[in-house]
PDB file of C-alpha atoms in Angstrom:
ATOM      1  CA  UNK A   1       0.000   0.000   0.000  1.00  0.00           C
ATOM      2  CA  UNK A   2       1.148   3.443  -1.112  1.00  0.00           C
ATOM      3  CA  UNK A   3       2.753   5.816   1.981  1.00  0.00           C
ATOM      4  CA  UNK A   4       0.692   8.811   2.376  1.00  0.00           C
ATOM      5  CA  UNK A   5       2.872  12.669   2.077  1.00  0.00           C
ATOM      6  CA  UNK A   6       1.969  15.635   3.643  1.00  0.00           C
ATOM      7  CA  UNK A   7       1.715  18.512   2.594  1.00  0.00           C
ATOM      8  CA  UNK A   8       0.839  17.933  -1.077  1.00  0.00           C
ATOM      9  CA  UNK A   9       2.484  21.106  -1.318  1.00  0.00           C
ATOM     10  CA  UNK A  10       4.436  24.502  -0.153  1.00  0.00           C
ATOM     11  CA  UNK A  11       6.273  26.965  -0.984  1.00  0.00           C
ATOM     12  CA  UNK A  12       8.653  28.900   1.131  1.00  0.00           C
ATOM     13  CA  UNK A  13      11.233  31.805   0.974  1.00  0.00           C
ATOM     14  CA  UNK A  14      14.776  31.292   0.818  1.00  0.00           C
ATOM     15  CA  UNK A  15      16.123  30.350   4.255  1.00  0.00           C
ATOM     16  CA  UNK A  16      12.700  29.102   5.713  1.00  0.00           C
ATOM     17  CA  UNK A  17      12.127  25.936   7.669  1.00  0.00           C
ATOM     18  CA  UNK A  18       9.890  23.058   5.993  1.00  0.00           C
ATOM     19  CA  UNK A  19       9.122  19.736   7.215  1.00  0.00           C
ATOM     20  CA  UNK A  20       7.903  17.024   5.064  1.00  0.00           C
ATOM     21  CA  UNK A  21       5.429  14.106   6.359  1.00  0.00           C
ATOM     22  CA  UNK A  22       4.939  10.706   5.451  1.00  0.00           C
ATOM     23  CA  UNK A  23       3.004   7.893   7.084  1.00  0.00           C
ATOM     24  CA  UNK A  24       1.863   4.132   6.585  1.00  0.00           C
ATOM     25  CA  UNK A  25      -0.691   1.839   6.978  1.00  0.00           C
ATOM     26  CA  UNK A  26       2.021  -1.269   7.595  1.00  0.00           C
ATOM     27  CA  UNK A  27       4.706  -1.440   9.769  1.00  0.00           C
ATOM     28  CA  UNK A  28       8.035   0.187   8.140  1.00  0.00           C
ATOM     29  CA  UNK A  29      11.254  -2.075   7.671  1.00  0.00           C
ATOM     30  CA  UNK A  30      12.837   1.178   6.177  1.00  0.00           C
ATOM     31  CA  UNK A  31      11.853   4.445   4.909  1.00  0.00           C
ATOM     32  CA  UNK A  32      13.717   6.132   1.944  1.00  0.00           C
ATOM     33  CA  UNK A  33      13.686   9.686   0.416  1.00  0.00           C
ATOM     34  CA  UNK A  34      14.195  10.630  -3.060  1.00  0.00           C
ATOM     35  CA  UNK A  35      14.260  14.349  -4.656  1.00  0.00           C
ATOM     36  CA  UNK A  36      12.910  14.641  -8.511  1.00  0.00           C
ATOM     37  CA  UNK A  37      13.242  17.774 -10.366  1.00  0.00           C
ATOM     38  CA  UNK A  38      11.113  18.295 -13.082  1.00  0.00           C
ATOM     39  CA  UNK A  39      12.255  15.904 -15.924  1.00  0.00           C
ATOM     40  CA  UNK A  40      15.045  13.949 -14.611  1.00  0.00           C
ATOM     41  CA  UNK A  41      15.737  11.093 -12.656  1.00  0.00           C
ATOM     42  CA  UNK A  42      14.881  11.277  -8.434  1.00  0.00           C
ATOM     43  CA  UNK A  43      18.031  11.602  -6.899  1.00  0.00           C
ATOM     44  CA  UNK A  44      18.444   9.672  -3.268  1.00  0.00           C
ATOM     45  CA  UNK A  45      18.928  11.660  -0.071  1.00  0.00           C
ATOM     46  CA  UNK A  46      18.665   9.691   2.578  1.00  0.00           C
ATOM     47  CA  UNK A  47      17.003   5.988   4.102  1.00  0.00           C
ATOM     48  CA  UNK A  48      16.187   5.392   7.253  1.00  0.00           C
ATOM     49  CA  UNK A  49      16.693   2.039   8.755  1.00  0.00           C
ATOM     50  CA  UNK A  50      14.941   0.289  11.339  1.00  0.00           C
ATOM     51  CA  UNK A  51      16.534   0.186  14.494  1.00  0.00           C
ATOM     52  CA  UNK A  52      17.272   4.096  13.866  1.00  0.00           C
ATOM     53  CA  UNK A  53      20.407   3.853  11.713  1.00  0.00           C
ATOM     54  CA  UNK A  54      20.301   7.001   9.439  1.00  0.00           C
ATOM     55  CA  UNK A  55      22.347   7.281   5.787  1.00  0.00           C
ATOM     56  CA  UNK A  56      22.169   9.931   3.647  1.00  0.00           C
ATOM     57  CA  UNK A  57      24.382  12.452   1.613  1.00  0.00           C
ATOM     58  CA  UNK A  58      23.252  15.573   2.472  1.00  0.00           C
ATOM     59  CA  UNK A  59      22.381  17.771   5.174  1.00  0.00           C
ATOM     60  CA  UNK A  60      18.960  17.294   5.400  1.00  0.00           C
ATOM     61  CA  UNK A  61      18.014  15.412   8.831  1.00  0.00           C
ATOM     62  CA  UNK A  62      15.113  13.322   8.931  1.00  0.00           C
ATOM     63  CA  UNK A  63      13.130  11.127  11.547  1.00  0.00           C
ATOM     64  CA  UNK A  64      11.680   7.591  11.439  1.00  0.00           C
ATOM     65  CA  UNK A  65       8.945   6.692  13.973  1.00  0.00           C
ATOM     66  CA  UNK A  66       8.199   3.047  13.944  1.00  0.00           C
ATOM     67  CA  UNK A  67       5.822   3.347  16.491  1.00  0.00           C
ATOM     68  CA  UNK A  68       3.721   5.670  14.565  1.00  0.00           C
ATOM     69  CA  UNK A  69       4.598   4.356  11.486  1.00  0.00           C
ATOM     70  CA  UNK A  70       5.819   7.751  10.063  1.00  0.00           C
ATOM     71  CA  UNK A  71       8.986   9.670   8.187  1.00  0.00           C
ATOM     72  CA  UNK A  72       9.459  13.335   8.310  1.00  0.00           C
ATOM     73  CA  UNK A  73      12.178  14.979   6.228  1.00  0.00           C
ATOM     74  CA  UNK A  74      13.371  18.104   7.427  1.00  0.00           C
ATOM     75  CA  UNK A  75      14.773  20.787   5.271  1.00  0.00           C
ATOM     76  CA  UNK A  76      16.244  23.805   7.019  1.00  0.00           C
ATOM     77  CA  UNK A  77      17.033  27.067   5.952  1.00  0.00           C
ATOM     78  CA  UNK A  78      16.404  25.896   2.343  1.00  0.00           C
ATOM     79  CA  UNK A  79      18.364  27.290  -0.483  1.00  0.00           C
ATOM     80  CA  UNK A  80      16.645  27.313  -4.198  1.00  0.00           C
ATOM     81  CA  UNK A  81      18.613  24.183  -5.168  1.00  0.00           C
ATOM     82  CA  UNK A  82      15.763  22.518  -3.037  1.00  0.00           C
ATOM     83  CA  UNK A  83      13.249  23.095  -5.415  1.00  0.00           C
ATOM     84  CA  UNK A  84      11.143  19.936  -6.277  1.00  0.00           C
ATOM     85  CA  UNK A  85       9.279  17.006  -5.747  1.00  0.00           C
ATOM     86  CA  UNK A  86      10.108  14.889  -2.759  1.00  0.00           C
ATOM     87  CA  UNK A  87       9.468  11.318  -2.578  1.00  0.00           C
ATOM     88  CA  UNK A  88       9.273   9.323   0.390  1.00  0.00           C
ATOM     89  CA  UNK A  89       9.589   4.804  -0.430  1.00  0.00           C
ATOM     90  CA  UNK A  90       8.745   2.439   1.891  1.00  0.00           C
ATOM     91  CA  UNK A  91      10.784  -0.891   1.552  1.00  0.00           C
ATOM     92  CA  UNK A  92       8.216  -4.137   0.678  1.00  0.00           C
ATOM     93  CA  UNK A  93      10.055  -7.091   2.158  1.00  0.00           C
ATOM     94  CA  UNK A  94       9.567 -10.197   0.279  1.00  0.00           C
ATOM     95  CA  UNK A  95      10.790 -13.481  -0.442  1.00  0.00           C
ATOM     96  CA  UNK A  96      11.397 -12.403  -4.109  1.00  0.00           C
ATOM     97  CA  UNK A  97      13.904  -8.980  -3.082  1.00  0.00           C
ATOM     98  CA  UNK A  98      12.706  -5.770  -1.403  1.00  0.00           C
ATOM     99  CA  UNK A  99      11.308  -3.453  -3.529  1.00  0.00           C
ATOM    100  CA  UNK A 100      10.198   0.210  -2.766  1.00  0.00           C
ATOM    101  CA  UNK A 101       6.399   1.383  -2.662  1.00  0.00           C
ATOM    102  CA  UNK A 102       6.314   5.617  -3.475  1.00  0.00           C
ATOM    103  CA  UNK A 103       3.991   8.048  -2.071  1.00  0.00           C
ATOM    104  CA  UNK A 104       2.442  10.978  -4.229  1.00  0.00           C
ATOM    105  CA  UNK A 105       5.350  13.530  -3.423  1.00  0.00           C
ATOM    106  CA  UNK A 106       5.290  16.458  -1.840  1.00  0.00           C
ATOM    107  CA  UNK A 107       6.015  19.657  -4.252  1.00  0.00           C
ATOM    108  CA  UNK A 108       8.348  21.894  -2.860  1.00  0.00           C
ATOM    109  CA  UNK A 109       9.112  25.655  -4.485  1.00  0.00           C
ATOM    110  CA  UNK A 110      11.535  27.890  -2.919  1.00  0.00           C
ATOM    111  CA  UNK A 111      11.869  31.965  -3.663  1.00  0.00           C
ATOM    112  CA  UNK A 112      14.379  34.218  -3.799  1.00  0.00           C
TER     113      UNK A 112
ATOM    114  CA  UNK B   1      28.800   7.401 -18.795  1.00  0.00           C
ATOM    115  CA  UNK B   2      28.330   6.075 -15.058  1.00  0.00           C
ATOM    116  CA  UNK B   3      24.717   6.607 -14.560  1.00  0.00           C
ATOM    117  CA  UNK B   4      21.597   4.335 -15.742  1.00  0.00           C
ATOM    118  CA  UNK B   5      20.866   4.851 -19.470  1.00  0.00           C
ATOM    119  CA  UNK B   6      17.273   4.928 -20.804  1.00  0.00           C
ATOM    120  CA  UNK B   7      16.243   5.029 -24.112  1.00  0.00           C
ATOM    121  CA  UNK B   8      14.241   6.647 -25.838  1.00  0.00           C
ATOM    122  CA  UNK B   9      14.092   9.657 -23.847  1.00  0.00           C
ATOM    123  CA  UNK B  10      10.504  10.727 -25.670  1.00  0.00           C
ATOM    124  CA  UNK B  11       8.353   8.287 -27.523  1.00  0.00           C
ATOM    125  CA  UNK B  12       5.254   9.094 -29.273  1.00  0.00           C
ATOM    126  CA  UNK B  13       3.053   5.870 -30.322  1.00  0.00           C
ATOM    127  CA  UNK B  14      -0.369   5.512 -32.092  1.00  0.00           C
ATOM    128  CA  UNK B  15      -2.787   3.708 -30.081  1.00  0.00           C
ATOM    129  CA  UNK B  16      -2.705  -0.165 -30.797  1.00  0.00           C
ATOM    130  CA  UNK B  17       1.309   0.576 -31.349  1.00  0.00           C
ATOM    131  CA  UNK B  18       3.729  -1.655 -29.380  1.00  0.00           C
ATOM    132  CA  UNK B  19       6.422   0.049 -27.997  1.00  0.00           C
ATOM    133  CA  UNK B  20      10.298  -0.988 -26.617  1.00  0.00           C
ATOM    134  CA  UNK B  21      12.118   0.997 -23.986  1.00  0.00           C
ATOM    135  CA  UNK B  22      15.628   0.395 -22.861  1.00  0.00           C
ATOM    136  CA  UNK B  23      17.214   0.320 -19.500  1.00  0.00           C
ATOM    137  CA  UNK B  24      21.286   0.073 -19.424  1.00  0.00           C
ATOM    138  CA  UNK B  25      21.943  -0.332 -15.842  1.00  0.00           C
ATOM    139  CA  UNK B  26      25.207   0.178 -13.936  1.00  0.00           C
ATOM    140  CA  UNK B  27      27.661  -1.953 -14.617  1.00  0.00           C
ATOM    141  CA  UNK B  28      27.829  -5.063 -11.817  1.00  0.00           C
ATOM    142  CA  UNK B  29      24.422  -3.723 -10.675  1.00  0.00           C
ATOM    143  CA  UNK B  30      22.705  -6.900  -9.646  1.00  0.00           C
ATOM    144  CA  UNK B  31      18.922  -5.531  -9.021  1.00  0.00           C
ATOM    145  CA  UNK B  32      17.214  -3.932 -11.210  1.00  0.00           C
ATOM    146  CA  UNK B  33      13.903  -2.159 -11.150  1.00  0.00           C
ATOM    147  CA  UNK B  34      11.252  -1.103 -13.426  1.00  0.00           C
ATOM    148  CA  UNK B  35       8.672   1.745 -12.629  1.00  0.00           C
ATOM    149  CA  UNK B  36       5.459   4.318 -13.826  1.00  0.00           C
ATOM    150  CA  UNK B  37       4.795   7.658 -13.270  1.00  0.00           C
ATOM    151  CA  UNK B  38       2.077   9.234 -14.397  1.00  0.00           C
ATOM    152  CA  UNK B  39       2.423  13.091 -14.734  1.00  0.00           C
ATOM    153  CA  UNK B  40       1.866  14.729 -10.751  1.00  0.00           C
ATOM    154  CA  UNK B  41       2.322  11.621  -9.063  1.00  0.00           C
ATOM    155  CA  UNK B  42       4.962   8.796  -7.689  1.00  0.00           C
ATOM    156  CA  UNK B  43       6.701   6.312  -9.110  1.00  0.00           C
ATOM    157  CA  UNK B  44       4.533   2.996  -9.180  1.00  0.00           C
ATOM    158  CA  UNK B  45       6.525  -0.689  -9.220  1.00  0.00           C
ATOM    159  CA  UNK B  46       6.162  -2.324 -12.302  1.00  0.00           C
ATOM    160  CA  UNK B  47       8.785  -5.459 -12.054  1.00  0.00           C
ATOM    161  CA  UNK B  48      12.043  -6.314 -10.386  1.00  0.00           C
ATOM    162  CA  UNK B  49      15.027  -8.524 -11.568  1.00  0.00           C
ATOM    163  CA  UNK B  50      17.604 -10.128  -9.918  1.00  0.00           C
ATOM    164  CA  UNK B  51      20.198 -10.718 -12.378  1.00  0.00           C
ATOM    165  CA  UNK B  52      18.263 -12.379 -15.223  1.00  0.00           C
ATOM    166  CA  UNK B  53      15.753 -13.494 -13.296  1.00  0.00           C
ATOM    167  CA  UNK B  54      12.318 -11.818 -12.931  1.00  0.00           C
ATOM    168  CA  UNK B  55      11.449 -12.346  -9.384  1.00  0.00           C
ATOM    169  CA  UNK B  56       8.652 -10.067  -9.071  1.00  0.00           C
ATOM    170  CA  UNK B  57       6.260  -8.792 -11.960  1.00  0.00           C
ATOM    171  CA  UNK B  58       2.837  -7.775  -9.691  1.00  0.00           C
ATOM    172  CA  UNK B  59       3.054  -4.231 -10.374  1.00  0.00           C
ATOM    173  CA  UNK B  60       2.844  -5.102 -14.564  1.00  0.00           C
ATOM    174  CA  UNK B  61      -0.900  -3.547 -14.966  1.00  0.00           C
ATOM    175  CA  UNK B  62      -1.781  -6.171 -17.969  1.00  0.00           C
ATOM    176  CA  UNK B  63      -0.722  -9.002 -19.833  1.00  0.00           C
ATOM    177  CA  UNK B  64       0.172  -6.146 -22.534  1.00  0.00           C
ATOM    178  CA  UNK B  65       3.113  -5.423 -20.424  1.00  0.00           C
ATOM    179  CA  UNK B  66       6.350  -7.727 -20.878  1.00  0.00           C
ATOM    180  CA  UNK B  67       9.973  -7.221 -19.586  1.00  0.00           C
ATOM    181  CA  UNK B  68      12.876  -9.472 -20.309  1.00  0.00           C
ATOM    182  CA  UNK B  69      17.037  -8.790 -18.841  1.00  0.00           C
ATOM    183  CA  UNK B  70      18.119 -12.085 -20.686  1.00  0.00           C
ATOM    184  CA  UNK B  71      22.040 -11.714 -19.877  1.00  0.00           C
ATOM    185  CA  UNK B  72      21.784 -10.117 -16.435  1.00  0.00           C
ATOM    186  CA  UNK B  73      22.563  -6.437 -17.956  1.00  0.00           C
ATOM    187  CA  UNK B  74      20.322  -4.354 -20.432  1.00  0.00           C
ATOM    188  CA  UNK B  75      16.607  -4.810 -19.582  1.00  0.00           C
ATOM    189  CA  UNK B  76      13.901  -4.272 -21.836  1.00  0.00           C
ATOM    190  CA  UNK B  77      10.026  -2.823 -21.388  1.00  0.00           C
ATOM    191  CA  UNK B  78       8.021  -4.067 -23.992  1.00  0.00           C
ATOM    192  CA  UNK B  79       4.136  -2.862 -24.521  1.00  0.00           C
ATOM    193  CA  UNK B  80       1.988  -4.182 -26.906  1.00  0.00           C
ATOM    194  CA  UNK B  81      -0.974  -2.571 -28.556  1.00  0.00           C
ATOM    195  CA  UNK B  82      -0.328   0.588 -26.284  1.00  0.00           C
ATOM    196  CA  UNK B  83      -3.577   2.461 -25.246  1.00  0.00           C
ATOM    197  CA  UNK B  84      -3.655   6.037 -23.798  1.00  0.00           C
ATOM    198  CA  UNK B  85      -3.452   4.956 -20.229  1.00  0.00           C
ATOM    199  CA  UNK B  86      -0.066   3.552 -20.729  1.00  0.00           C
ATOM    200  CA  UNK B  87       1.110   7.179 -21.121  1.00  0.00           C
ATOM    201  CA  UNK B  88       2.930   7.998 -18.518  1.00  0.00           C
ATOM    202  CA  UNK B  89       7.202   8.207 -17.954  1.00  0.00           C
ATOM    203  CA  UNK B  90       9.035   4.730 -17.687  1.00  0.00           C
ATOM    204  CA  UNK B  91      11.763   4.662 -14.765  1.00  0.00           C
ATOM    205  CA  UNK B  92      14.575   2.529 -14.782  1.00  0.00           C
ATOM    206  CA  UNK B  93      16.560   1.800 -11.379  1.00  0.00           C
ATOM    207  CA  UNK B  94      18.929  -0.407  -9.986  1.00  0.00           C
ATOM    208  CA  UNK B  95      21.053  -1.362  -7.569  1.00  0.00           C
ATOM    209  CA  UNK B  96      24.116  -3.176  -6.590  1.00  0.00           C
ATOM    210  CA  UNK B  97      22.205  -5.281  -3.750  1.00  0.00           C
ATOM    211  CA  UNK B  98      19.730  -7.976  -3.644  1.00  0.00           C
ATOM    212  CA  UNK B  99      17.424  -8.904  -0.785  1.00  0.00           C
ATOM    213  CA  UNK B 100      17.228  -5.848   1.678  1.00  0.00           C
ATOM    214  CA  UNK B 101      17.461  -2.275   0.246  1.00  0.00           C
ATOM    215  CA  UNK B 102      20.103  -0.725   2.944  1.00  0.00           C
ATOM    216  CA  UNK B 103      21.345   1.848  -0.087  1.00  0.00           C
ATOM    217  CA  UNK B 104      19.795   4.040  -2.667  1.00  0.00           C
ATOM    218  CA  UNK B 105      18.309   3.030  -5.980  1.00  0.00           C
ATOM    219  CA  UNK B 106      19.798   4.846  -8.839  1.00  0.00           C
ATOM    220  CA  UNK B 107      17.525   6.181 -11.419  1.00  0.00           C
ATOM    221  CA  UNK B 108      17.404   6.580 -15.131  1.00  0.00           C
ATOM    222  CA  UNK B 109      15.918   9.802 -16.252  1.00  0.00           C
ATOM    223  CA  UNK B 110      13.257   7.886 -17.618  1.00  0.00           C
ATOM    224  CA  UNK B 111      11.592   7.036 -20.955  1.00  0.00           C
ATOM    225  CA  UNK B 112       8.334   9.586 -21.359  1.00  0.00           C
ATOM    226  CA  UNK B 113       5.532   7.705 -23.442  1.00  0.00           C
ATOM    227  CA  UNK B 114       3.012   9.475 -25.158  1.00  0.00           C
ATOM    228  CA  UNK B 115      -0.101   7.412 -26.724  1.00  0.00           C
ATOM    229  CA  UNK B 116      -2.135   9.405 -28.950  1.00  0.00           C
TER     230      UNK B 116
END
C-alpha cells in the first residue's frame, strides 16, 4: 500500500524551515527519500533504517517513527537548489527482493 | 557514462502501437527495477530482476506489459498494442544489492511515453 505525504504542497522563501510528512498503513522495515526535479531522474537523499540507523548524503536530517509508522524529512534554511518534488519509499520485504512502494510527493518551491 | 541509461528519452506511439524501452543499468548492478509515473504523481513498481531473473512482476498492470534482462545487464520494457493509459514516464533503477534495500536506488531519467 502506497505511503501517504503531507503537505501535497508549499512553498517557502529562501532560508525558511519546511518539514515534510509521510506515514503508513504497515509497519516500516525502512523508509527512503528521493528528490525529482522536473524531468530527470529522483536523486536519493537519505534511508532510514529500522533500528534508527540514518544514511544519507546531504544535510537534510530526517526522523523515522516506527511506532507511529511515520517519516518526516526536514529541510532547514532551504536554499533554491531545493526546489522539487520529494518522494518518500517504503521498503516491501519479500521473499522475491525488497522493492520500494512511493507516495504521491510532496512539491516543494523555494523563492528568492 | 556512469549513470543508468534509458532510451528513448521521448516516444510518441499511435494507439494499438507496441512500444520498446531500454534500461542500461550500472555496470555489476545486480537488481534492477522497473517503474510508472504518471504526470503529478509517484513512481509505481512495475517489475524487479535479480540478475536475469524476474522475481517479481505484480506491479505489470496487464498481460500487454512484458519485460525481459536475458544476460543479467540491459533490460527491456516491452508494450503491446499501447492504449492512452499507458502514457505515462518509464523509470529505470537499480542497484548493486539484492534482498534488503540498505542503499539508494539509482535512477534513469526515464523514458516519457506518449499514446495518442
Amino acid at each position: 500500500q502506497q505511503p501517504v505525504q503531507s503537505p501535497q504542497a508549499v512553498i517557502l522563501r529562501e532560508g525558511e524551515d519546511a518539514v515534510i510528512n509521510c506515514s503508513s498503513s504497515k509497519a516500516l522495515y525502512s523508509v527512503h527519500w528521493y528528490r525529482q526535479k522536473h524531468g530527470e531522474a529522483p536523486v536519493f537523499l537519505m534511508i532510514l533504517l529500522k533500528g534508527g540507523e540514518q544514511k544519507g548524503h546531504e544535510k537534510i536530517s530526517a526522523s523515522f517513527n516506527e511506532k507511529k509508522q511515520q517519516s518526516s524529512l526536514y529541510l532547514t534554511a532551504s536554499q533554491l537548489s531545493y526546489s522539487g518534488t520529494y518522494f518518500c519509499g517504503t521498503e516491501k520485504v519479500s521473499n522475491a527482493g525488497n522493492m520500494l512502494t512511493f507516495g504521491g510527493g510532496t512539491r516543494l518551491m523555494v523563492k528568492p | 557514462g556512469a549513470g543508468v541509461s534509458q532510451s528513448p528519452r521521448y516516444k510518441v506511439a499511435k494507439r494499438g502501437q507496441d512500444v520498446a524501452l531500454r534500461c542500461d543499468p550500472i555496470s555489476g548492478h545486480v537488481s534492477l527495477f522497473w517503474y510508472q509515473q504518471a504526470l503529478g504523481q509517484g513512481p509505481e513498481f512495475l517489475t524487479y530482476f535479480q540478475n536475469e531473473a524476474q522475481l517479481d512482476k505484480s506491479g505489470l498492470p496487464s498481460d500487454r506489459f512484458f519485460a525481459e534482462r536475458p544476460e543479467g545487464s540491459v533490460s527491456t520494457l516491452k508494450i503491446q498494442r499501447t492504449q492512452q493509459e499507458d502514457s505515462a514516464v518509464y523509470l529505470c533503477a537499480s542497484s548493486p544489492r539484492q534482498g534488503e534495500l540498505t542503499g539508494e536506488l539509482f535512477f534513469g531519467e526515464g523514458s516519457r511515453l506518449t499514446v495518442l
